[in-house]
Amino acid sequence: MSRIKECFKNLQADGQTALIPYVTAGDPEPWVTVPLLHALVDAGADIIELGVPFSDPMSDGPVIQKACERALKNDVTLDSILDMVKQFREKNKHTPIVLMGYANPLEAMGYEKFAKKAQAVGVDGVLTVDMPPEESDEFLRLMDVHDIDTIFLVAPTTSAQRMQKIAQYAKGFIYYVSIKGVTGAAALEINEVTAKLEEIRKYTSLPVGVGFGIRDGRSAAAVAEVADAVVVGSTLVRCIEEHSNRPQELPAAVASLLAEMRHAINARDLASVSA
């Protein structure tokens, strides 16, 4: 059983919702990333999305675009990110790590080489924003051979036919983009999210996580009402940017923000169990 599958199985058995923070690897300094990952776990992260910085992150808003720029200025590469995961695994064997980014860095390394190295260091999943399932046969085969879950996005504009196709290829969980636009662009409409998740679940038994537009404990708890996982990105990355001149303070600051969301989600989960 993959670490991602086992994580969701355990959470669902306990009536809990997964909390998935996103941070960009190497932002604002490469040495901060591993301590930051451990701090996120201590604050309640169940799965971590580790962003692979890319020069043209077309689905991301200004906050994560700047994070990519900061990381790339530090010469962060896919190889160095895999080394960060290896360092993280020296102390943490159980928290799933999902690499999130774009196809170009993986193509540049070579899919087979990437799959072997990613499996060796303990990567559990990969979400490649600009890789449609129809063009992913070789990539999907290699990820499957090396036990790496392939996670795909579903958007508010995704048709039922395409949703069905994505569900055929997805492993680990499905990531629902809760708003139309780039990351951090707008506040989410929970009624619209609820309706879309009901539609997605017609085609898959995988857990469904919701991201984009979650900014605080209140919005995290609202999403936890309807989703299997709450994905938080831009809010955490904005906090990282605010502490970019004081990186030694950054893990504690970001962890505090995430802990607020964990507390709000847990309170909702407990209320749901008691009801």
PDB file of C-alpha atoms in Angstrom:
ATOM      1  CA  MET A   1       0.000   0.000   0.000  1.00  0.00           C
ATOM      2  CA  SER A   2       1.398   3.414  -0.926  1.00  0.00           C
ATOM      3  CA  ARG A   3       2.098   5.929   1.824  1.00  0.00           C
ATOM      4  CA  ILE A   4      -0.594   8.221   0.380  1.00  0.00           C
ATOM      5  CA  LYS A   5      -3.213   5.457   0.332  1.00  0.00           C
ATOM      6  CA  GLU A   6      -2.302   4.384   3.871  1.00  0.00           C
ATOM      7  CA  CYS A   7      -2.459   7.999   5.079  1.00  0.00           C
ATOM      8  CA  PHE A   8      -5.997   8.512   3.756  1.00  0.00           C
ATOM      9  CA  LYS A   9      -7.096   5.087   5.005  1.00  0.00           C
ATOM     10  CA  ASN A  10      -5.963   5.909   8.547  1.00  0.00           C
ATOM     11  CA  LEU A  11      -7.480   9.389   8.490  1.00  0.00           C
ATOM     12  CA  GLN A  12     -10.819   8.166   7.158  1.00  0.00           C
ATOM     13  CA  ALA A  13     -10.933   5.433   9.809  1.00  0.00           C
ATOM     14  CA  ASP A  14     -10.583   8.160  12.434  1.00  0.00           C
ATOM     15  CA  GLY A  15     -13.088  10.495  10.743  1.00  0.00           C
ATOM     16  CA  GLN A  16     -10.395  13.061  10.006  1.00  0.00           C
ATOM     17  CA  THR A  17      -9.685  15.293   7.032  1.00  0.00           C
ATOM     18  CA  ALA A  18      -6.191  15.461   5.567  1.00  0.00           C
ATOM     19  CA  LEU A  19      -4.284  18.742   5.687  1.00  0.00           C
ATOM     20  CA  ILE A  20      -1.839  19.206   2.788  1.00  0.00           C
ATOM     21  CA  PRO A  21       0.443  22.266   2.841  1.00  0.00           C
ATOM     22  CA  TYR A  22       2.311  23.396  -0.277  1.00  0.00           C
ATOM     23  CA  VAL A  23       5.721  25.079  -0.177  1.00  0.00           C
ATOM     24  CA  THR A  24       8.206  25.736  -2.961  1.00  0.00           C
ATOM     25  CA  ALA A  25      11.498  23.886  -2.570  1.00  0.00           C
ATOM     26  CA  GLY A  26      14.450  26.214  -1.998  1.00  0.00           C
ATOM     27  CA  ASP A  27      12.333  29.255  -1.109  1.00  0.00           C
ATOM     28  CA  PRO A  28      13.693  31.588   0.230  1.00  0.00           C
ATOM     29  CA  GLU A  29      16.907  29.630   0.896  1.00  0.00           C
ATOM     30  CA  PRO A  30      17.632  25.972   0.119  1.00  0.00           C
ATOM     31  CA  TRP A  31      18.787  25.203   3.674  1.00  0.00           C
ATOM     32  CA  VAL A  32      15.365  26.248   5.061  1.00  0.00           C
ATOM     33  CA  THR A  33      13.317  23.675   3.163  1.00  0.00           C
ATOM     34  CA  VAL A  34      14.039  20.507   5.179  1.00  0.00           C
ATOM     35  CA  PRO A  35      13.563  22.170   8.614  1.00  0.00           C
ATOM     36  CA  LEU A  36      10.383  23.743   7.206  1.00  0.00           C
ATOM     37  CA  LEU A  37       9.018  20.344   6.113  1.00  0.00           C
ATOM     38  CA  HIS A  38       9.580  18.929   9.595  1.00  0.00           C
ATOM     39  CA  ALA A  39       7.920  21.996  11.146  1.00  0.00           C
ATOM     40  CA  LEU A  40       4.882  21.527   8.897  1.00  0.00           C
ATOM     41  CA  VAL A  41       4.534  17.904  10.019  1.00  0.00           C
ATOM     42  CA  ASP A  42       4.800  18.969  13.670  1.00  0.00           C
ATOM     43  CA  ALA A  43       2.029  21.530  13.006  1.00  0.00           C
ATOM     44  CA  GLY A  44      -0.353  18.903  11.641  1.00  0.00           C
ATOM     45  CA  ALA A  45       0.468  18.267   7.988  1.00  0.00           C
ATOM     46  CA  ASP A  46      -0.633  14.825   6.816  1.00  0.00           C
ATOM     47  CA  ILE A  47       0.853  15.006   3.304  1.00  0.00           C
ATOM     48  CA  ILE A  48       3.262  17.631   1.932  1.00  0.00           C
ATOM     49  CA  GLU A  49       3.238  19.104  -1.558  1.00  0.00           C
ATOM     50  CA  LEU A  50       6.754  20.214  -2.387  1.00  0.00           C
ATOM     51  CA  GLY A  51       6.803  22.605  -5.312  1.00  0.00           C
ATOM     52  CA  VAL A  52       9.409  22.180  -8.033  1.00  0.00           C
ATOM     53  CA  PRO A  53      10.276  25.764  -9.089  1.00  0.00           C
ATOM     54  CA  PHE A  54       9.724  26.520 -12.757  1.00  0.00           C
ATOM     55  CA  SER A  55      10.410  29.631 -14.821  1.00  0.00           C
ATOM     56  CA  ASP A  56       6.916  29.722 -16.383  1.00  0.00           C
ATOM     57  CA  PRO A  57       4.431  28.516 -13.730  1.00  0.00           C
ATOM     58  CA  MET A  58       1.305  29.348 -15.739  1.00  0.00           C
ATOM     59  CA  SER A  59      -1.256  28.037 -13.243  1.00  0.00           C
ATOM     60  CA  ASP A  60       0.244  29.930 -10.334  1.00  0.00           C
ATOM     61  CA  GLY A  61      -0.486  33.479  -9.210  1.00  0.00           C
ATOM     62  CA  PRO A  62       2.052  36.176  -8.262  1.00  0.00           C
ATOM     63  CA  VAL A  63       2.747  34.784  -4.787  1.00  0.00           C
ATOM     64  CA  ILE A  64       3.962  31.379  -5.980  1.00  0.00           C
ATOM     65  CA  GLN A  65       5.539  32.880  -9.120  1.00  0.00           C
ATOM     66  CA  LYS A  66       7.781  34.972  -6.845  1.00  0.00           C
ATOM     67  CA  ALA A  67       8.562  31.900  -4.754  1.00  0.00           C
ATOM     68  CA  CYS A  68       9.704  30.117  -7.922  1.00  0.00           C
ATOM     69  CA  GLU A  69      11.860  33.121  -8.836  1.00  0.00           C
ATOM     70  CA  ARG A  70      13.492  33.166  -5.401  1.00  0.00           C
ATOM     71  CA  ALA A  71      14.192  29.451  -5.545  1.00  0.00           C
ATOM     72  CA  LEU A  72      15.579  29.572  -9.086  1.00  0.00           C
ATOM     73  CA  LYS A  73      17.906  32.418  -8.091  1.00  0.00           C
ATOM     74  CA  ASN A  74      19.275  29.973  -5.506  1.00  0.00           C
ATOM     75  CA  ASP A  75      20.048  27.527  -8.338  1.00  0.00           C
ATOM     76  CA  VAL A  76      17.549  24.996  -6.996  1.00  0.00           C
ATOM     77  CA  THR A  77      17.227  22.061  -9.394  1.00  0.00           C
ATOM     78  CA  LEU A  78      15.213  18.855  -9.521  1.00  0.00           C
ATOM     79  CA  ASP A  79      18.330  16.993  -8.377  1.00  0.00           C
ATOM     80  CA  SER A  80      18.760  19.245  -5.349  1.00  0.00           C
ATOM     81  CA  ILE A  81      15.061  18.880  -4.503  1.00  0.00           C
ATOM     82  CA  LEU A  82      15.385  15.097  -4.524  1.00  0.00           C
ATOM     83  CA  ASP A  83      18.331  15.516  -2.152  1.00  0.00           C
ATOM     84  CA  MET A  84      16.051  17.573   0.136  1.00  0.00           C
ATOM     85  CA  VAL A  85      13.511  14.736   0.168  1.00  0.00           C
ATOM     86  CA  LYS A  86      16.311  12.286   0.974  1.00  0.00           C
ATOM     87  CA  GLN A  87      17.355  14.463   3.940  1.00  0.00           C
ATOM     88  CA  PHE A  88      13.733  14.708   5.108  1.00  0.00           C
ATOM     89  CA  ARG A  89      13.396  10.914   5.010  1.00  0.00           C
ATOM     90  CA  GLU A  90      16.368  10.525   7.365  1.00  0.00           C
ATOM     91  CA  LYS A  91      14.023  11.619  10.183  1.00  0.00           C
ATOM     92  CA  ASN A  92      10.551  11.083   8.740  1.00  0.00           C
ATOM     93  CA  LYS A  93       9.610   7.759   7.151  1.00  0.00           C
ATOM     94  CA  HIS A  94       5.818   8.091   7.173  1.00  0.00           C
ATOM     95  CA  THR A  95       4.646  11.496   5.854  1.00  0.00           C
ATOM     96  CA  PRO A  96       3.905  11.302   2.104  1.00  0.00           C
ATOM     97  CA  ILE A  97       5.708  13.765  -0.153  1.00  0.00           C
ATOM     98  CA  VAL A  98       4.142  14.853  -3.461  1.00  0.00           C
ATOM     99  CA  LEU A  99       6.263  16.804  -5.937  1.00  0.00           C
ATOM    100  CA  MET A 100       4.129  19.445  -7.661  1.00  0.00           C
ATOM    101  CA  GLY A 101       5.206  21.348 -10.726  1.00  0.00           C
ATOM    102  CA  TYR A 102       5.490  21.287 -14.494  1.00  0.00           C
ATOM    103  CA  ALA A 103       6.611  18.719 -17.055  1.00  0.00           C
ATOM    104  CA  ASN A 104       9.749  20.425 -18.352  1.00  0.00           C
ATOM    105  CA  PRO A 105      12.098  19.681 -15.398  1.00  0.00           C
ATOM    106  CA  LEU A 106      11.014  16.011 -15.445  1.00  0.00           C
ATOM    107  CA  GLU A 107      11.503  15.773 -19.211  1.00  0.00           C
ATOM    108  CA  ALA A 108      14.931  17.399 -18.898  1.00  0.00           C
ATOM    109  CA  MET A 109      16.050  14.792 -16.366  1.00  0.00           C
ATOM    110  CA  GLY A 110      14.339  11.970 -18.264  1.00  0.00           C
ATOM    111  CA  TYR A 111      11.224  10.240 -16.956  1.00  0.00           C
ATOM    112  CA  GLU A 112      12.945   6.934 -16.171  1.00  0.00           C
ATOM    113  CA  LYS A 113      15.881   8.542 -14.368  1.00  0.00           C
ATOM    114  CA  PHE A 114      13.487  10.763 -12.426  1.00  0.00           C
ATOM    115  CA  ALA A 115      11.254   7.844 -11.456  1.00  0.00           C
ATOM    116  CA  LYS A 116      14.196   5.779 -10.171  1.00  0.00           C
ATOM    117  CA  LYS A 117      15.697   8.647  -8.178  1.00  0.00           C
ATOM    118  CA  ALA A 118      12.349   9.794  -6.816  1.00  0.00           C
ATOM    119  CA  GLN A 119      11.479   6.310  -5.598  1.00  0.00           C
ATOM    120  CA  ALA A 120      14.950   5.882  -4.080  1.00  0.00           C
ATOM    121  CA  VAL A 121      14.701   9.048  -1.963  1.00  0.00           C
ATOM    122  CA  GLY A 122      11.101   8.499  -0.862  1.00  0.00           C
ATOM    123  CA  VAL A 123       8.861  10.570  -3.142  1.00  0.00           C
ATOM    124  CA  ASP A 124       5.283   9.223  -3.026  1.00  0.00           C
ATOM    125  CA  GLY A 125       3.443  11.143  -5.695  1.00  0.00           C
ATOM    126  CA  VAL A 126       3.822  13.617  -8.506  1.00  0.00           C
ATOM    127  CA  LEU A 127       1.388  16.248  -9.766  1.00  0.00           C
ATOM    128  CA  THR A 128       2.424  17.659 -13.121  1.00  0.00           C
ATOM    129  CA  VAL A 129       0.177  20.612 -13.900  1.00  0.00           C
ATOM    130  CA  ASP A 130       0.715  20.723 -17.682  1.00  0.00           C
ATOM    131  CA  MET A 131       0.751  17.017 -18.485  1.00  0.00           C
ATOM    132  CA  PRO A 132      -2.634  15.788 -19.783  1.00  0.00           C
ATOM    133  CA  PRO A 133      -3.391  12.072 -19.314  1.00  0.00           C
ATOM    134  CA  GLU A 134      -3.654  11.537 -23.075  1.00  0.00           C
ATOM    135  CA  GLU A 135       0.024  12.466 -23.496  1.00  0.00           C
ATOM    136  CA  SER A 136       1.318  10.639 -20.431  1.00  0.00           C
ATOM    137  CA  ASP A 137       1.452   6.950 -21.383  1.00  0.00           C
ATOM    138  CA  GLU A 138       5.189   6.480 -20.909  1.00  0.00           C
ATOM    139  CA  PHE A 139       5.286   8.766 -17.884  1.00  0.00           C
ATOM    140  CA  LEU A 140       2.383   6.951 -16.221  1.00  0.00           C
ATOM    141  CA  ARG A 141       3.921   3.546 -16.929  1.00  0.00           C
ATOM    142  CA  LEU A 142       7.229   4.512 -15.353  1.00  0.00           C
ATOM    143  CA  MET A 143       5.625   6.107 -12.300  1.00  0.00           C
ATOM    144  CA  ASP A 144       3.560   2.946 -11.842  1.00  0.00           C
ATOM    145  CA  VAL A 145       6.653   0.728 -12.129  1.00  0.00           C
ATOM    146  CA  HIS A 146       8.318   2.773  -9.393  1.00  0.00           C
ATOM    147  CA  ASP A 147       5.238   2.994  -7.109  1.00  0.00           C
ATOM    148  CA  ILE A 148       4.784   6.749  -7.447  1.00  0.00           C
ATOM    149  CA  ASP A 149       1.180   7.965  -7.458  1.00  0.00           C
ATOM    150  CA  THR A 150       0.142  10.221 -10.342  1.00  0.00           C
ATOM    151  CA  ILE A 151      -2.205  12.950  -9.175  1.00  0.00           C
ATOM    152  CA  PHE A 152      -4.265  14.997 -11.608  1.00  0.00           C
ATOM    153  CA  LEU A 153      -6.166  18.257 -11.385  1.00  0.00           C
ATOM    154  CA  VAL A 154      -9.878  18.760 -11.975  1.00  0.00           C
ATOM    155  CA  ALA A 155     -11.059  22.351 -12.526  1.00  0.00           C
ATOM    156  CA  PRO A 156     -14.492  24.014 -12.199  1.00  0.00           C
ATOM    157  CA  THR A 157     -14.681  23.993 -15.998  1.00  0.00           C
ATOM    158  CA  THR A 158     -13.773  20.299 -16.443  1.00  0.00           C
ATOM    159  CA  SER A 159     -16.472  18.416 -18.346  1.00  0.00           C
ATOM    160  CA  ALA A 160     -18.015  15.183 -17.088  1.00  0.00           C
ATOM    161  CA  GLN A 161     -16.428  13.262 -19.952  1.00  0.00           C
ATOM    162  CA  ARG A 162     -12.965  14.544 -19.085  1.00  0.00           C
ATOM    163  CA  MET A 163     -13.527  13.984 -15.375  1.00  0.00           C
ATOM    164  CA  GLN A 164     -14.211  10.344 -16.148  1.00  0.00           C
ATOM    165  CA  LYS A 165     -10.986  10.069 -18.152  1.00  0.00           C
ATOM    166  CA  ILE A 166      -8.902  11.738 -15.407  1.00  0.00           C
ATOM    167  CA  ALA A 167     -10.381   9.361 -12.839  1.00  0.00           C
ATOM    168  CA  GLN A 168      -9.148   6.406 -14.913  1.00  0.00           C
ATOM    169  CA  TYR A 169      -5.537   7.609 -14.706  1.00  0.00           C
ATOM    170  CA  ALA A 170      -5.339   9.190 -11.249  1.00  0.00           C
ATOM    171  CA  LYS A 171      -3.759   7.493  -8.256  1.00  0.00           C
ATOM    172  CA  GLY A 172      -3.388   8.628  -4.654  1.00  0.00           C
ATOM    173  CA  PHE A 173      -6.019  11.355  -4.759  1.00  0.00           C
ATOM    174  CA  ILE A 174      -7.652  13.824  -7.123  1.00  0.00           C
ATOM    175  CA  TYR A 175      -6.909  17.510  -6.669  1.00  0.00           C
ATOM    176  CA  TYR A 176      -9.900  19.778  -7.272  1.00  0.00           C
ATOM    177  CA  VAL A 177      -9.033  23.380  -8.119  1.00  0.00           C
ATOM    178  CA  SER A 178     -11.772  25.266  -6.300  1.00  0.00           C
ATOM    179  CA  ILE A 179     -11.674  28.532  -8.241  1.00  0.00           C
ATOM    180  CA  LYS A 180     -11.399  29.673 -11.841  1.00  0.00           C
ATOM    181  CA  GLY A 181      -7.989  31.293 -12.183  1.00  0.00           C
ATOM    182  CA  VAL A 182      -4.495  31.001 -10.805  1.00  0.00           C
ATOM    183  CA  THR A 183      -3.440  30.120  -7.261  1.00  0.00           C
ATOM    184  CA  GLY A 184      -4.428  32.696  -4.664  1.00  0.00           C
ATOM    185  CA  ALA A 185      -6.635  34.569  -7.123  1.00  0.00           C
ATOM    186  CA  ALA A 186      -9.979  34.630  -5.341  1.00  0.00           C
ATOM    187  CA  ALA A 187     -12.075  33.360  -2.455  1.00  0.00           C
ATOM    188  CA  LEU A 188     -13.817  30.047  -2.983  1.00  0.00           C
ATOM    189  CA  GLU A 189     -17.576  29.476  -3.129  1.00  0.00           C
ATOM    190  CA  ILE A 190     -18.231  26.458  -0.918  1.00  0.00           C
ATOM    191  CA  ASN A 191     -21.614  25.635  -2.472  1.00  0.00           C
ATOM    192  CA  GLU A 192     -20.033  25.401  -5.908  1.00  0.00           C
ATOM    193  CA  VAL A 193     -17.230  23.243  -4.497  1.00  0.00           C
ATOM    194  CA  THR A 194     -19.742  20.909  -2.855  1.00  0.00           C
ATOM    195  CA  ALA A 195     -21.655  20.404  -6.092  1.00  0.00           C
ATOM    196  CA  LYS A 196     -18.497  19.720  -8.075  1.00  0.00           C
ATOM    197  CA  LEU A 197     -17.155  17.199  -5.571  1.00  0.00           C
ATOM    198  CA  GLU A 198     -20.409  15.277  -5.746  1.00  0.00           C
ATOM    199  CA  GLU A 199     -19.966  15.110  -9.509  1.00  0.00           C
ATOM    200  CA  ILE A 200     -16.299  13.996  -9.274  1.00  0.00           C
ATOM    201  CA  ARG A 201     -17.201  11.214  -6.848  1.00  0.00           C
ATOM    202  CA  LYS A 202     -19.504   9.683  -9.436  1.00  0.00           C
ATOM    203  CA  TYR A 203     -16.349   8.665 -11.318  1.00  0.00           C
ATOM    204  CA  THR A 204     -13.828   7.753  -8.628  1.00  0.00           C
ATOM    205  CA  SER A 205     -13.445   6.191  -5.215  1.00  0.00           C
ATOM    206  CA  LEU A 206     -10.168   8.050  -4.651  1.00  0.00           C
ATOM    207  CA  PRO A 207     -10.046  10.762  -1.987  1.00  0.00           C
ATOM    208  CA  VAL A 208     -10.619  14.259  -3.351  1.00  0.00           C
ATOM    209  CA  GLY A 209      -8.555  17.175  -2.067  1.00  0.00           C
ATOM    210  CA  VAL A 210      -9.506  20.808  -2.580  1.00  0.00           C
ATOM    211  CA  GLY A 211      -7.008  23.603  -3.084  1.00  0.00           C
ATOM    212  CA  PHE A 212      -6.777  27.238  -4.307  1.00  0.00           C
ATOM    213  CA  GLY A 213      -8.528  29.923  -2.248  1.00  0.00           C
ATOM    214  CA  ILE A 214      -8.016  28.503   1.271  1.00  0.00           C
ATOM    215  CA  ARG A 215      -6.637  31.324   3.373  1.00  0.00           C
ATOM    216  CA  ASP A 216      -7.353  30.713   7.056  1.00  0.00           C
ATOM    217  CA  GLY A 217      -8.853  28.369   9.612  1.00  0.00           C
ATOM    218  CA  ARG A 218     -12.390  29.331   8.687  1.00  0.00           C
ATOM    219  CA  SER A 219     -12.036  28.541   4.988  1.00  0.00           C
ATOM    220  CA  ALA A 220     -10.049  25.379   5.799  1.00  0.00           C
ATOM    221  CA  ALA A 221     -12.843  24.126   8.069  1.00  0.00           C
ATOM    222  CA  ALA A 222     -15.462  24.964   5.427  1.00  0.00           C
ATOM    223  CA  VAL A 223     -13.623  22.888   2.826  1.00  0.00           C
ATOM    224  CA  ALA A 224     -13.150  20.053   5.328  1.00  0.00           C
ATOM    225  CA  GLU A 225     -16.964  19.833   5.473  1.00  0.00           C
ATOM    226  CA  VAL A 226     -17.032  18.452   1.942  1.00  0.00           C
ATOM    227  CA  ALA A 227     -13.509  17.307   0.957  1.00  0.00           C
ATOM    228  CA  ASP A 228     -11.188  14.489   1.986  1.00  0.00           C
ATOM    229  CA  ALA A 229      -8.211  16.846   2.037  1.00  0.00           C
ATOM    230  CA  VAL A 230      -7.588  20.565   2.399  1.00  0.00           C
ATOM    231  CA  VAL A 231      -4.662  21.883   0.339  1.00  0.00           C
ATOM    232  CA  VAL A 232      -3.098  25.187   1.431  1.00  0.00           C
ATOM    233  CA  GLY A 233      -0.523  26.977  -0.706  1.00  0.00           C
ATOM    234  CA  SER A 234      -0.438  30.708  -1.364  1.00  0.00           C
ATOM    235  CA  THR A 235      -1.165  31.733   2.232  1.00  0.00           C
ATOM    236  CA  LEU A 236       1.845  29.771   3.481  1.00  0.00           C
ATOM    237  CA  VAL A 237       4.069  30.970   0.646  1.00  0.00           C
ATOM    238  CA  ARG A 238       3.083  34.580   1.401  1.00  0.00           C
ATOM    239  CA  CYS A 239       4.198  34.020   5.012  1.00  0.00           C
ATOM    240  CA  ILE A 240       7.496  32.628   3.704  1.00  0.00           C
ATOM    241  CA  GLU A 241       7.949  35.758   1.578  1.00  0.00           C
ATOM    242  CA  GLU A 242       7.266  37.999   4.584  1.00  0.00           C
ATOM    243  CA  HIS A 243      10.018  36.197   6.510  1.00  0.00           C
ATOM    244  CA  SER A 244      12.454  35.930   3.607  1.00  0.00           C
ATOM    245  CA  ASN A 245      14.890  38.291   5.358  1.00  0.00           C
ATOM    246  CA  ARG A 246      14.609  36.310   8.592  1.00  0.00           C
ATOM    247  CA  PRO A 247      14.698  32.719   7.333  1.00  0.00           C
ATOM    248  CA  GLN A 248      15.674  31.319  10.720  1.00  0.00           C
ATOM    249  CA  GLU A 249      12.236  32.432  12.025  1.00  0.00           C
ATOM    250  CA  LEU A 250      10.369  31.077   9.050  1.00  0.00           C
ATOM    251  CA  PRO A 251       9.637  27.431  10.034  1.00  0.00           C
ATOM    252  CA  ALA A 252       7.987  28.485  13.292  1.00  0.00           C
ATOM    253  CA  ALA A 253       5.959  31.260  11.616  1.00  0.00           C
ATOM    254  CA  VAL A 254       4.639  29.029   8.829  1.00  0.00           C
ATOM    255  CA  ALA A 255       3.962  26.193  11.272  1.00  0.00           C
ATOM    256  CA  SER A 256       1.916  28.550  13.458  1.00  0.00           C
ATOM    257  CA  LEU A 257      -0.253  29.485  10.486  1.00  0.00           C
ATOM    258  CA  LEU A 258      -0.770  25.857   9.522  1.00  0.00           C
ATOM    259  CA  ALA A 259      -1.519  24.861  13.115  1.00  0.00           C
ATOM    260  CA  GLU A 260      -4.426  27.347  13.127  1.00  0.00           C
ATOM    261  CA  MET A 261      -5.914  25.547  10.134  1.00  0.00           C
ATOM    262  CA  ARG A 262      -5.265  22.126  11.709  1.00  0.00           C
ATOM    263  CA  HIS A 263      -7.080  23.251  14.845  1.00  0.00           C
ATOM    264  CA  ALA A 264     -10.066  24.516  12.842  1.00  0.00           C
ATOM    265  CA  ILE A 265     -10.270  21.310  10.792  1.00  0.00           C
ATOM    266  CA  ASN A 266      -9.978  19.109  13.886  1.00  0.00           C
ATOM    267  CA  ALA A 267     -12.733  21.051  15.634  1.00  0.00           C
ATOM    268  CA  ARG A 268     -14.993  20.509  12.621  1.00  0.00           C
ATOM    269  CA  ASP A 269     -14.097  16.818  12.395  1.00  0.00           C
ATOM    270  CA  LEU A 270     -14.837  16.278  16.098  1.00  0.00           C
ATOM    271  CA  ALA A 271     -18.153  18.124  15.797  1.00  0.00           C
ATOM    272  CA  SER A 272     -19.059  15.941  12.835  1.00  0.00           C
ATOM    273  CA  VAL A 273     -18.294  12.729  14.747  1.00  0.00           C
ATOM    274  CA  SER A 274     -20.309  13.918  17.768  1.00  0.00           C
ATOM    275  CA  ALA A 275     -23.327  14.960  15.706  1.00  0.00           C
TER     276      ALA A 275
END
